[in-house]
């Protein structure tokens, strides 16, 4: 395998030479340059190169690619296309000697050096060059000079190998060349074989070129530098997106590595990333050590901190938190020793995020004094990121500060200010990788404010416009949030279908697969509870508890559903015990205030259902007060709804109806059919309670009974939209009772029939 020069690069040199001959018309210049230039730039510099890598062109152009790019464009010679002139260039190199002549002629495409120009001026040669010349520092000039230098360095054996591979590269154009040039001796591999004095042409052809047809055309364009560039591209892509290599790319990389004599050290690192993402701990550990053994052998100690950093991240993903913390402390020490601010800032940021994700397990970080408290850590990281010009880290730190403010229930305006600062920084400093995180936290802020339509639009913006610059984890989080929003609207089938239609390549990573499976089970568990299928709900709950997610955001719904299952079983004592246990865990971890408020609201609801209304009242008041201070509006409406249910239990129907009517527009704005249905149901109870306190047969009593019946009907529609069987049955039972009291026996019997039909349908679904 050649170090740099390959047959496709010779083809690119022929195209550049053709462009330098000034035979390319103006209309074809842009298409020709658009084809050639991407192969001369680094892989990260152009999207075309990335697409070429994914399609398997491996950073080089095949002969068919050149044909597609040139055959439709006419040349400056009448009756000839650029493809015809390109073939002429290729077939003019009809011997090993002509290959040397071709590389020597590349100097004519470059301007003379200063010494040569001075000599020409002294001699008096001021004639203009006959061909276009490229600046030595331009992409074309650098490529021409590098190609000449590498060809000069080639040993004889390597030069002959390049010549044979060039013949194989050019061979598919033989039929076309013969049709356009039917003269004798025009289609030989080597013009020397067409000499009349050579009597043993076939014997020479067999000796010299018997292995031409055996060359693997997929390996013609694979030099050592091309493979290293491809590995660098795959490494950067895997680190940015967090997904694994495709099976086709794994196979092709293995073939390319086997074709060469030496294995690039970066190949072991790409294997490390791939095995790490697939959950193969022993192989990933082995590949990581192998890669850094090679780099430490060939380089100096400056790569040591990155080795330990990768080891810390690996240990953390496989649940070895003590080892991960020790490795990260070693990383910080090495980074300080080598004055590597980038590695140091990233390590401190990683430790901070780890301490927030695992507050109980990582308590020794705070004790060690590496970070201090959260505010001190964020201020320190912001200052260091600004000093070292690490704008991506600065943007991430601002987002972390915004997230910390939301978790602690601080000012929402301050959180929005930090998000806007991060967004401005990403725009001005061109940090596209931070946009997805900004949109996700921006969406969370609007979800907490109860403006679900804006939150939905921001998630849609991420998936539709910033998909390319988002990591796999961010895409998966956005998809799961949209699926949960669909489930809140009652579209359980669409939510499950959306999760099932996620790109399978995204789920080839073990961490992503586990997160996806947890989301699917949570959605199924929620749907089972709505359908009052406790057997299925307990089955899904057992699956979730068998492999609890480390992410608190995903673990909290499991806590709530675990308590709800006990409530559905009417085991209020067990439900309270579980709830107290989870509340203590959240308090110890200093978890999100939203989770603590929701648990308080659930606790008040359980006490109310158990008949302990006074205790439920005080808890609901505290939950509503905390939600109002933190501006967690959906949680506030939930707490107010439970408070009104408690007021109904205490026969304070008028106060409950006033509160519920005041919050109803905002409740509907949240687009949560379960919250809307429960609120309307409580409002109906309040009106019916008011009617019960009035004189029998009065106009006001009938008015409140009519309003209560109307709210029950709307509540039934919302429960039906969410497929909440228990809610539908309770609503129909109350409505049938009201109609029976009003003397409408026909409508009451109709409601009873609907009740029985819903019950029968639910039982049939459970038994299926």
XYZ file of C-alpha atoms in Angstrom:
768
model
C 0.000 0.000 0.000
C 1.377 3.396 -1.029
C 2.032 6.054 1.558
C 0.343 8.846 -0.450
C 0.145 8.373 -4.224
C -2.602 6.188 -5.666
C -4.106 5.665 -9.102
C -7.176 7.860 -8.375
C -4.829 10.676 -7.332
C -3.136 10.359 -10.718
C -6.594 10.752 -12.225
C -7.126 13.929 -10.189
C -3.760 15.206 -11.384
C -4.901 14.562 -14.965
C -8.068 16.576 -14.342
C -6.047 19.465 -12.882
C -3.672 19.293 -15.837
C -6.677 19.390 -18.168
C -7.951 22.479 -16.353
C -4.497 24.063 -16.661
C -4.534 23.514 -20.451
C -7.361 26.083 -20.663
C -9.654 23.742 -22.581
C -12.438 23.887 -19.986
C -15.184 26.374 -21.014
C -16.470 28.908 -18.517
C -19.761 27.071 -18.004
C -17.951 23.862 -16.951
C -15.352 25.407 -14.626
C -17.544 25.486 -11.507
C -18.800 21.870 -11.863
C -15.252 20.632 -12.485
C -13.791 22.486 -9.506
C -16.722 21.416 -7.325
C -15.808 17.826 -8.091
C -12.030 18.086 -7.651
C -11.612 20.450 -4.684
C -13.458 18.338 -2.022
C -10.947 15.513 -2.512
C -8.072 17.894 -1.757
C -9.488 19.339 1.483
C -9.616 17.752 4.956
C -12.623 15.494 5.598
C -14.213 17.984 8.014
C -14.033 20.827 5.491
C -16.858 19.743 3.217
C -20.137 17.880 3.451
C -19.454 16.261 0.090
C -16.444 14.480 1.516
C -18.518 13.186 4.417
C -21.144 11.885 2.025
C -18.416 10.286 -0.064
C -17.065 8.507 3.012
C -20.504 7.184 3.927
C -21.066 5.901 0.398
C -17.798 4.006 0.474
C -15.590 6.125 -1.843
C -12.977 6.375 0.917
C -11.783 9.915 0.215
C -10.852 9.147 -3.423
C -12.598 9.357 -6.770
C -13.312 6.285 -8.858
C -13.243 6.365 -12.657
C -17.044 6.205 -12.736
C -17.237 9.297 -10.495
C -15.016 11.209 -12.904
C -17.171 10.075 -15.832
C -20.367 11.315 -14.172
C -18.750 14.667 -13.422
C -17.309 15.319 -16.903
C -19.319 13.510 -19.578
C -22.136 16.079 -19.714
C -19.841 19.099 -20.166
C -18.490 20.187 -23.534
C -14.853 21.172 -23.840
C -13.109 23.969 -25.708
C -12.462 21.550 -28.594
C -15.533 21.154 -30.858
C -17.123 17.714 -30.744
C -15.272 16.631 -27.612
C -16.482 16.512 -24.033
C -14.326 16.890 -20.957
C -14.607 13.119 -20.538
C -13.030 12.585 -23.964
C -10.124 14.894 -23.150
C -9.697 13.228 -19.777
C -9.423 9.827 -21.462
C -6.870 11.269 -23.863
C -4.803 12.449 -20.889
C -4.979 9.021 -19.276
C -4.104 7.020 -22.380
C -1.250 9.326 -23.283
C 0.472 7.829 -20.232
C 1.181 4.668 -22.213
C 4.362 3.495 -20.528
C 6.247 3.574 -17.276
C 8.517 6.201 -18.790
C 5.526 8.377 -19.734
C 4.371 8.198 -16.140
C 7.659 9.848 -15.112
C 7.240 12.399 -17.913
C 3.718 13.184 -16.686
C 4.902 13.891 -13.148
C 7.806 15.983 -14.445
C 5.372 18.050 -16.532
C 3.427 19.029 -13.424
C 6.103 21.670 -12.761
C 4.736 23.584 -15.769
C 1.502 24.146 -13.818
C 3.360 25.946 -11.041
C 4.910 29.429 -11.184
C 8.668 29.720 -11.309
C 10.547 30.143 -8.075
C 12.123 33.501 -7.311
C 15.582 32.343 -8.433
C 14.219 30.970 -11.720
C 12.265 34.149 -12.385
C 15.394 36.243 -11.799
C 17.392 34.060 -14.206
C 14.686 34.403 -16.879
C 14.719 38.159 -16.402
C 18.508 38.271 -16.764
C 18.366 36.208 -19.946
C 15.537 38.363 -21.242
C 12.906 35.629 -21.409
C 9.735 37.532 -20.551
C 7.318 35.426 -22.590
C 3.994 34.543 -21.020
C 3.456 30.884 -20.027
C 1.413 28.796 -22.454
C -0.561 27.092 -19.648
C -2.448 28.257 -16.596
C -0.327 28.252 -13.475
C -1.496 27.740 -9.911
C -0.171 29.465 -6.837
C 2.147 27.220 -4.844
C 0.086 27.793 -1.689
C -3.298 27.174 -3.290
C -5.044 23.766 -2.803
C -4.079 22.801 -6.362
C -0.498 24.024 -5.939
C -0.012 22.191 -2.650
C -1.448 19.000 -4.147
C 0.792 19.214 -7.242
C 3.940 19.837 -5.209
C 3.131 17.051 -2.756
C 2.423 14.596 -5.584
C 5.724 15.397 -7.291
C 7.646 15.054 -4.043
C 6.020 11.728 -3.117
C 6.619 10.322 -6.602
C 10.280 11.285 -6.369
C 10.565 9.471 -3.032
C 9.077 6.242 -4.337
C 11.328 3.214 -4.594
C 11.413 1.346 -7.905
C 9.136 -1.413 -6.656
C 6.584 1.100 -5.342
C 6.711 3.043 -8.616
C 5.994 -0.118 -10.604
C 3.124 -0.944 -8.233
C 1.680 2.545 -8.819
C 1.994 2.045 -12.590
C 0.187 -1.293 -12.478
C -2.574 0.062 -10.270
C -2.954 2.992 -12.672
C -3.432 0.517 -15.537
C -6.134 -1.274 -13.554
C -7.747 2.060 -12.684
C -7.778 3.086 -16.353
C -8.781 -0.321 -17.722
C -12.629 0.137 -17.489
C -12.366 2.979 -20.057
C -10.761 0.721 -22.667
C -13.950 0.067 -24.752
C -14.775 3.776 -24.871
C -11.223 4.684 -25.815
C -11.190 2.092 -28.612
C -14.436 3.434 -30.073
C -13.170 7.003 -30.073
C -9.645 6.062 -31.289
C -9.793 2.978 -33.532
C -6.197 3.317 -34.748
C -3.689 0.456 -34.274
C -1.655 0.295 -31.115
C -3.891 2.702 -29.236
C -5.132 0.296 -26.594
C -2.101 -1.427 -25.205
C -1.247 -1.396 -21.528
C 2.308 -0.520 -22.453
C 3.309 1.070 -25.758
C 6.537 -0.888 -25.631
C 4.597 -4.086 -26.209
C 3.401 -2.724 -29.555
C 6.910 -2.306 -30.972
C 7.378 -4.496 -34.109
C 10.761 -5.808 -32.989
C 9.211 -7.341 -29.884
C 8.403 -10.907 -30.936
C 7.361 -12.294 -27.600
C 4.621 -9.811 -26.681
C 2.376 -12.328 -24.999
C 5.175 -13.755 -22.907
C 6.210 -10.278 -21.788
C 2.628 -9.346 -21.028
C 2.227 -12.432 -18.869
C 5.465 -11.748 -17.026
C 4.941 -8.033 -16.466
C 1.175 -7.626 -16.176
C -0.280 -10.995 -15.234
C -1.507 -9.603 -11.885
C -3.275 -6.533 -13.312
C -6.659 -8.198 -13.595
C -6.326 -9.631 -10.082
C -6.121 -6.212 -8.417
C -9.084 -5.421 -6.127
C -10.540 -2.223 -7.572
C -11.886 -1.210 -4.153
C -8.306 -0.996 -2.879
C -6.869 1.031 -5.764
C -7.394 4.364 -4.053
C -6.382 3.418 -0.538
C -3.107 4.939 0.525
C -1.896 4.974 4.091
C -2.707 8.666 4.414
C -6.209 8.144 3.033
C -6.892 5.407 5.574
C -5.618 7.599 8.402
C -7.845 10.455 7.222
C -10.810 8.117 7.051
C -10.093 6.847 10.561
C -9.814 10.436 11.829
C -13.135 11.265 10.193
C -14.828 8.225 11.734
C -13.298 9.014 15.129
C -14.552 12.607 15.060
C -17.977 11.498 13.872
C -18.309 8.822 16.561
C -17.189 11.233 19.276
C -19.586 13.934 18.066
C -22.677 11.776 17.541
C -22.049 8.987 20.047
C -23.132 6.258 17.619
C -21.307 3.194 16.329
C -19.883 2.388 12.924
C -22.259 0.765 10.475
C -21.662 -2.896 9.699
C -20.713 -2.051 6.112
C -18.145 0.513 7.275
C -16.690 -1.953 9.790
C -16.264 -4.524 7.035
C -14.666 -2.051 4.635
C -12.280 -0.725 7.263
C -11.180 -4.256 8.079
C -10.553 -4.963 4.386
C -8.539 -1.776 3.988
C -6.419 -2.493 7.047
C -5.763 -6.068 5.910
C -4.606 -4.794 2.501
C -1.858 -2.727 4.115
C 1.346 -3.806 5.737
C 1.012 -1.714 8.906
C -2.012 -1.170 11.142
C -2.506 2.535 12.010
C -2.632 3.169 15.737
C -5.830 5.159 15.264
C -7.559 1.978 14.096
C -7.349 0.665 17.666
C -8.963 3.848 18.977
C -11.840 3.568 16.480
C -12.269 -0.043 17.589
C -12.261 1.162 21.192
C -15.064 3.621 20.486
C -17.090 1.007 18.639
C -16.722 -1.721 21.271
C -17.358 0.813 24.028
C -20.642 1.894 22.450
C -21.766 -1.698 21.925
C -21.136 -2.551 25.598
C -18.152 -4.886 25.153
C -16.140 -3.861 28.201
C -13.149 -6.289 27.867
C -12.576 -5.494 24.165
C -12.925 -1.744 24.645
C -10.484 -1.841 27.567
C -8.006 -3.848 25.492
C -8.271 -1.589 22.425
C -7.817 1.532 24.537
C -4.624 0.195 26.116
C -3.351 -0.985 22.739
C -3.908 2.422 21.140
C -2.143 4.366 23.860
C 0.671 1.812 24.012
C 1.389 2.617 20.355
C 1.078 6.378 20.792
C 3.206 6.446 23.941
C 5.851 4.377 22.168
C 6.015 6.741 19.193
C 5.318 10.056 20.925
C 5.790 11.704 24.288
C 3.890 11.842 27.570
C 1.575 14.654 26.438
C -1.032 12.046 25.417
C -1.120 10.448 28.850
C -3.913 12.626 30.238
C -6.156 11.791 27.276
C -5.573 8.098 27.845
C -6.643 8.375 31.471
C -9.560 10.628 30.481
C -10.851 8.013 28.053
C -10.392 5.355 30.723
C -12.430 7.406 33.220
C -15.300 7.842 30.770
C -15.190 4.129 29.965
C -15.300 3.154 33.642
C -18.212 5.493 34.285
C -20.306 4.100 31.437
C -19.839 0.575 32.751
C -20.842 1.542 36.302
C -17.376 1.539 37.906
C -17.732 4.959 39.523
C -14.873 4.704 42.090
C -12.419 3.729 39.348
C -13.786 6.495 37.100
C -13.265 9.121 39.813
C -9.713 7.945 40.493
C -8.896 8.048 36.778
C -10.380 11.531 36.418
C -8.338 12.826 39.364
C -5.254 11.431 37.633
C -6.353 13.189 34.437
C -6.615 16.510 36.250
C -3.151 16.061 37.770
C -1.593 15.180 34.389
C -3.355 18.077 32.663
C -2.067 20.505 35.256
C 1.434 19.084 34.933
C 1.384 19.445 31.139
C -0.489 22.786 31.279
C -3.219 21.401 29.049
C -6.064 23.818 29.770
C -8.435 22.169 27.322
C -8.154 18.774 28.958
C -8.260 20.326 32.441
C -11.436 22.311 31.767
C -13.153 19.359 30.148
C -12.224 17.105 33.084
C -13.607 19.549 35.626
C -16.805 19.947 33.602
C -17.157 16.167 33.373
C -16.681 15.805 37.137
C -19.309 18.462 37.775
C -21.846 16.734 35.516
C -21.027 13.393 37.147
C -21.647 14.834 40.590
C -25.073 16.064 39.474
C -26.000 12.749 37.851
C -24.793 10.607 40.779
C -24.967 12.880 43.848
C -24.932 10.058 46.404
C -22.237 7.904 44.793
C -19.933 10.822 44.007
C -20.059 12.473 47.410
C -16.289 12.112 47.784
C -15.776 14.641 44.996
C -17.151 17.368 47.208
C -15.076 16.105 50.138
C -11.871 16.125 48.090
C -12.296 19.821 47.369
C -11.559 19.424 43.651
C -14.688 21.312 42.619
C -16.160 22.928 45.707
C -19.881 23.652 45.547
C -21.856 23.903 42.322
C -21.684 27.680 41.966
C -17.945 27.827 42.572
C -17.342 25.067 40.042
C -19.407 26.807 37.352
C -17.751 30.184 37.960
C -14.299 28.598 37.803
C -15.081 26.700 34.580
C -16.557 29.794 32.925
C -13.465 31.824 33.741
C -11.047 29.156 32.512
C -13.060 28.476 29.351
C -13.078 32.177 28.521
C -9.332 32.482 29.154
C -8.443 29.527 26.931
C -10.977 30.410 24.208
C -12.903 27.151 24.584
C -16.231 28.529 23.399
C -17.928 25.142 23.273
C -17.103 24.515 26.924
C -18.189 28.037 27.860
C -21.529 27.494 26.129
C -21.957 24.163 27.917
C -21.137 25.801 31.263
C -23.768 28.482 30.697
C -26.314 25.787 29.940
C -25.271 23.904 33.073
C -25.815 27.070 35.079
C -29.275 27.473 33.560
C -30.080 23.835 34.313
C -28.858 24.223 37.901
C -31.127 27.241 38.379
C -34.136 25.291 37.112
C -33.369 22.306 39.327
C -33.090 24.522 42.414
C -36.291 26.404 41.583
C -34.576 29.739 41.008
C -35.522 32.520 38.617
C -36.744 31.340 35.212
C -35.676 34.634 33.646
C -32.087 34.020 34.788
C -32.161 30.554 33.222
C -33.482 32.014 29.954
C -30.755 34.664 30.072
C -28.062 31.991 30.336
C -29.617 30.036 27.466
C -29.668 33.184 25.317
C -26.016 33.865 26.181
C -25.070 30.334 25.160
C -27.068 30.652 21.949
C -25.412 33.971 21.083
C -21.999 32.494 21.811
C -22.669 29.477 19.598
C -23.790 31.755 16.775
C -20.925 34.244 16.988
C -18.160 31.689 17.625
C -19.594 29.052 15.245
C -20.190 26.244 17.742
C -22.978 24.245 16.012
C -22.539 21.238 18.314
C -23.983 23.226 21.249
C -27.234 24.189 19.487
C -28.999 20.906 20.257
C -28.356 21.224 24.001
C -29.594 24.818 23.918
C -32.820 23.824 22.182
C -33.420 20.936 24.591
C -33.050 23.050 27.720
C -35.024 25.863 26.075
C -37.798 23.352 25.411
C -37.664 22.190 29.040
C -38.079 25.766 30.255
C -41.224 26.282 28.196
C -42.554 22.879 29.283
C -42.145 23.981 32.910
C -43.969 27.203 32.053
C -46.859 25.225 30.603
C -46.428 26.510 27.025
C -46.268 23.092 25.413
C -46.759 24.355 21.842
C -43.495 26.339 21.996
C -41.669 23.400 23.584
C -42.934 21.149 20.775
C -41.768 23.659 18.135
C -38.264 23.827 19.620
C -37.950 20.030 19.612
C -39.177 19.977 16.027
C -36.602 22.642 15.138
C -33.829 20.478 16.597
C -34.840 17.359 14.679
C -35.553 19.092 11.381
C -32.847 21.767 11.171
C -29.994 20.788 13.501
C -30.018 17.015 13.111
C -26.562 16.859 11.483
C -24.806 18.698 14.327
C -26.578 16.840 17.153
C -25.247 13.839 19.015
C -27.136 10.567 19.074
C -28.011 11.069 22.735
C -29.515 14.510 22.057
C -31.557 13.185 19.143
C -32.832 10.323 21.275
C -33.790 12.705 24.096
C -35.653 14.962 21.671
C -37.509 12.006 20.171
C -38.455 10.672 23.611
C -39.688 14.104 24.720
C -41.882 14.354 21.646
C -43.221 10.856 22.262
C -44.032 11.765 25.878
C -45.765 14.937 24.677
C -47.861 12.811 22.316
C -48.760 10.480 25.173
C -49.870 13.467 27.282
C -52.172 14.468 24.430
C -53.669 10.984 24.435
C -51.886 9.781 21.291
C -50.378 6.674 22.842
C -50.302 4.752 19.565
C -48.499 7.592 17.768
C -46.041 7.915 20.661
C -45.102 4.222 20.530
C -44.910 4.319 16.737
C -42.569 7.313 16.874
C -40.266 5.529 19.297
C -40.312 2.379 17.164
C -39.438 4.356 14.017
C -36.203 5.742 15.463
C -33.191 5.073 13.245
C -31.883 1.555 14.062
C -28.314 2.812 13.652
C -28.921 5.109 16.609
C -29.902 2.143 18.772
C -26.797 0.073 18.033
C -25.153 1.848 20.970
C -25.847 0.012 24.232
C -26.544 3.156 26.251
C -28.985 4.447 23.644
C -30.684 1.073 23.409
C -31.212 0.936 27.170
C -32.598 4.478 27.228
C -34.928 3.683 24.320
C -36.168 0.489 25.961
C -36.832 2.370 29.218
C -38.860 5.017 27.363
C -40.861 2.332 25.572
C -41.652 0.503 28.825
C -42.622 3.758 30.567
C -45.049 4.605 27.756
C -46.501 1.088 27.810
C -46.812 1.175 31.601
C -48.628 4.493 31.446
C -51.013 3.175 28.802
C -51.646 -0.004 30.832
C -52.575 2.059 33.909
C -54.946 4.185 31.836
C -56.599 1.013 30.510
C -56.839 -0.231 34.133
C -54.794 -3.309 33.173
C -52.924 -3.816 36.434
C -51.437 -7.169 35.389
C -49.708 -5.629 32.366
C -48.738 -2.578 34.415
C -47.026 -4.713 37.061
C -45.264 -6.677 34.313
C -43.813 -3.515 32.751
C -42.995 -2.143 36.194
C -41.025 -5.279 37.070
C -39.031 -4.918 33.841
C -38.192 -1.310 34.658
C -37.220 -2.136 38.235
C -34.986 -5.008 37.087
C -32.716 -2.560 35.249
C -33.298 0.898 36.784
C -32.001 3.780 34.664
C -29.203 5.883 36.188
C -30.805 9.034 34.823
C -33.054 10.581 37.486
C -35.256 12.101 34.789
C -36.149 8.605 33.610
C -36.189 7.040 37.084
C -38.761 9.477 38.479
C -41.727 8.280 36.341
C -40.980 4.737 37.522
C -41.268 5.944 41.129
C -44.622 7.581 40.411
C -46.027 4.561 38.578
C -44.879 2.267 41.390
C -46.910 4.326 43.855
C -49.882 4.544 41.476
C -50.023 0.761 41.127
C -50.341 0.481 44.911
C -53.071 3.142 44.894
C -54.984 1.259 42.199
C -54.755 -1.824 44.429
C -56.143 0.358 47.289
C -52.982 -0.315 49.317
C -52.741 3.228 50.638
C -50.378 2.300 53.466
C -47.865 0.702 51.102
C -48.219 3.633 48.718
C -47.415 6.139 51.494
C -44.412 4.068 52.634
C -43.031 3.937 49.089
C -43.682 7.619 48.585
C -41.888 8.587 51.785
C -38.925 6.434 50.777
C -38.665 8.080 47.364
C -39.085 11.535 48.859
C -36.168 10.920 51.238
C -34.018 9.766 48.320
C -34.810 12.909 46.333
C -34.144 15.097 49.360
C -30.779 13.417 49.993
C -29.741 13.845 46.369
C -30.938 17.460 46.248
C -32.947 16.447 43.199
C -35.024 18.594 40.887
C -37.604 20.612 42.791
C -40.196 19.608 40.187
C -39.921 15.971 41.242
C -40.321 16.857 44.913
C -43.404 18.981 44.203
C -45.012 16.226 42.145
C -44.407 13.717 44.942
C -45.981 16.116 47.447
C -49.001 16.507 45.175
C -49.321 12.742 44.815
C -49.048 12.370 48.598
C -51.860 14.884 49.129
C -54.020 13.035 46.618
C -53.462 9.704 48.410
C -54.346 11.217 51.784
C -57.498 12.699 50.271
C -58.555 9.354 48.802
C -57.828 7.694 52.160
C -60.142 10.179 53.922
C -57.454 12.218 55.704
C -58.455 15.515 54.098
C -56.956 17.898 56.667
C -53.447 16.493 56.185
C -53.949 16.431 52.422
C -54.958 20.126 52.530
C -51.716 21.266 54.198
C -49.546 19.199 51.855
C -51.371 20.482 48.754
C -50.983 24.084 49.970
C -47.212 23.593 50.394
C -46.887 21.980 46.976
C -48.802 24.806 45.302
C -46.701 27.420 47.114
C -43.408 25.822 46.029
C -44.614 25.409 42.450
C -45.681 29.067 42.306
C -42.327 30.302 43.625
C -40.413 28.174 41.096
C -42.850 29.076 38.265
C -43.541 25.406 37.571
C -46.978 26.054 36.132
C -48.114 22.523 35.152
C -47.120 21.336 38.638
C -48.953 24.362 40.098
C -52.175 23.506 38.238
C -51.828 19.895 39.371
C -51.401 20.982 42.989
C -54.347 23.389 42.749
C -56.498 20.649 41.248
C -55.675 18.308 44.156
C -56.286 21.175 46.575
C -59.725 21.690 45.064
C -60.462 17.986 45.386
C -59.595 18.302 49.080
C -61.878 21.343 49.329
C -64.659 19.295 47.753
C -64.050 16.616 50.380
C -64.291 19.336 53.055
C -67.528 20.592 51.387
C -65.932 23.918 50.405
C -67.482 23.647 46.950
C -67.742 27.349 46.134
C -64.060 28.018 46.805
C -63.092 24.958 44.770
C -65.206 26.029 41.781
C -63.734 29.546 41.789
C -60.170 28.219 41.877
C -60.814 25.666 39.130
C -62.508 28.152 36.809
C -59.535 30.521 37.267
C -56.922 27.969 36.217
C -58.887 26.156 33.494
C -57.544 28.202 30.480
C -53.952 27.582 31.570
C -54.700 23.893 32.165
C -55.976 23.522 28.610
C -52.884 25.354 27.323
C -50.684 22.595 28.801
C -52.202 20.101 26.313
C -52.305 17.375 28.957
C -55.554 15.465 28.490
C -55.242 13.664 31.841
C -54.737 16.928 33.758
C -57.568 18.609 31.844
C -59.936 15.669 32.413
C -59.193 15.484 36.150
C -59.587 19.257 36.530
C -62.931 19.257 34.690
C -64.039 16.290 36.794
C -63.207 18.188 39.999
C -65.044 21.257 38.658
C -68.103 19.109 37.956
C -67.938 17.739 41.509
C -67.775 21.300 42.847
C -70.891 22.389 40.926
C -72.802 19.283 41.956
C -71.779 19.903 45.565
C -73.018 23.517 45.335
C -76.295 22.227 43.918
C -76.618 19.840 46.847
C -76.410 22.751 49.274
C -79.316 24.591 47.636
C -83.032 24.143 48.004
C -84.506 21.264 46.068
C -86.118 22.266 42.802
C -84.697 25.777 42.734
C -83.464 27.360 39.509
C -79.919 27.762 40.866
C -79.806 24.093 41.779
C -80.845 23.053 38.271
C -78.326 25.479 36.790
C -75.447 24.009 38.808
C -76.605 20.465 38.077
C -76.654 21.283 34.357
C -73.190 22.814 34.541
C -71.898 19.803 36.454
C -73.387 17.439 33.892
C -71.815 19.456 31.061
C -68.392 19.442 32.701
C -68.710 15.681 33.215
C -69.385 15.234 29.505
C -66.306 17.297 28.573
C -64.273 15.401 31.167
C -65.462 12.128 29.625
C -64.246 13.310 26.207
C -60.815 14.119 27.636
C -60.612 10.769 29.435
C -61.637 9.055 26.186
C -58.920 10.923 24.282
C -56.361 9.578 26.744
C -58.008 6.120 26.784
C -58.372 6.324 30.581
C -60.879 3.550 31.283
C -61.234 4.226 35.013
C -61.858 7.921 34.427
C -64.495 7.192 31.770
C -66.318 4.799 34.058
C -66.318 7.181 37.020
C -67.569 10.017 34.834
C -70.379 7.948 33.301
C -71.397 6.627 36.721
C -71.734 10.160 38.125
C -73.556 11.393 35.042
C -76.013 8.473 35.177
C -76.681 9.263 38.835
C -77.373 12.932 38.030
C -79.711 12.022 35.179
C -81.513 9.535 37.384
C -82.023 12.201 40.074
C -83.312 14.608 37.433
C -85.830 11.987 36.259
C -84.214 11.400 32.821
C -84.365 7.619 33.061
C -83.795 7.013 29.348
C -80.568 9.038 29.289
C -79.520 7.466 32.601
C -79.982 3.986 31.141
C -78.025 5.068 28.071
C -75.099 6.165 30.292
C -75.311 2.867 32.177
C -75.186 0.969 28.881
C -72.123 2.960 27.792
C -70.538 2.197 31.163
C -71.075 -1.540 30.702
C -69.819 -1.414 27.099
C -66.596 0.313 28.156
C -66.131 -2.162 30.996
C -66.667 -5.130 28.660
C -64.264 -3.715 26.045
C -61.594 -3.149 28.705
C -61.995 -6.674 30.069
C -61.771 -8.130 26.554
C -58.534 -6.204 25.900
C -57.055 -7.452 29.170
C -57.896 -11.092 28.461
C -56.571 -10.964 24.881
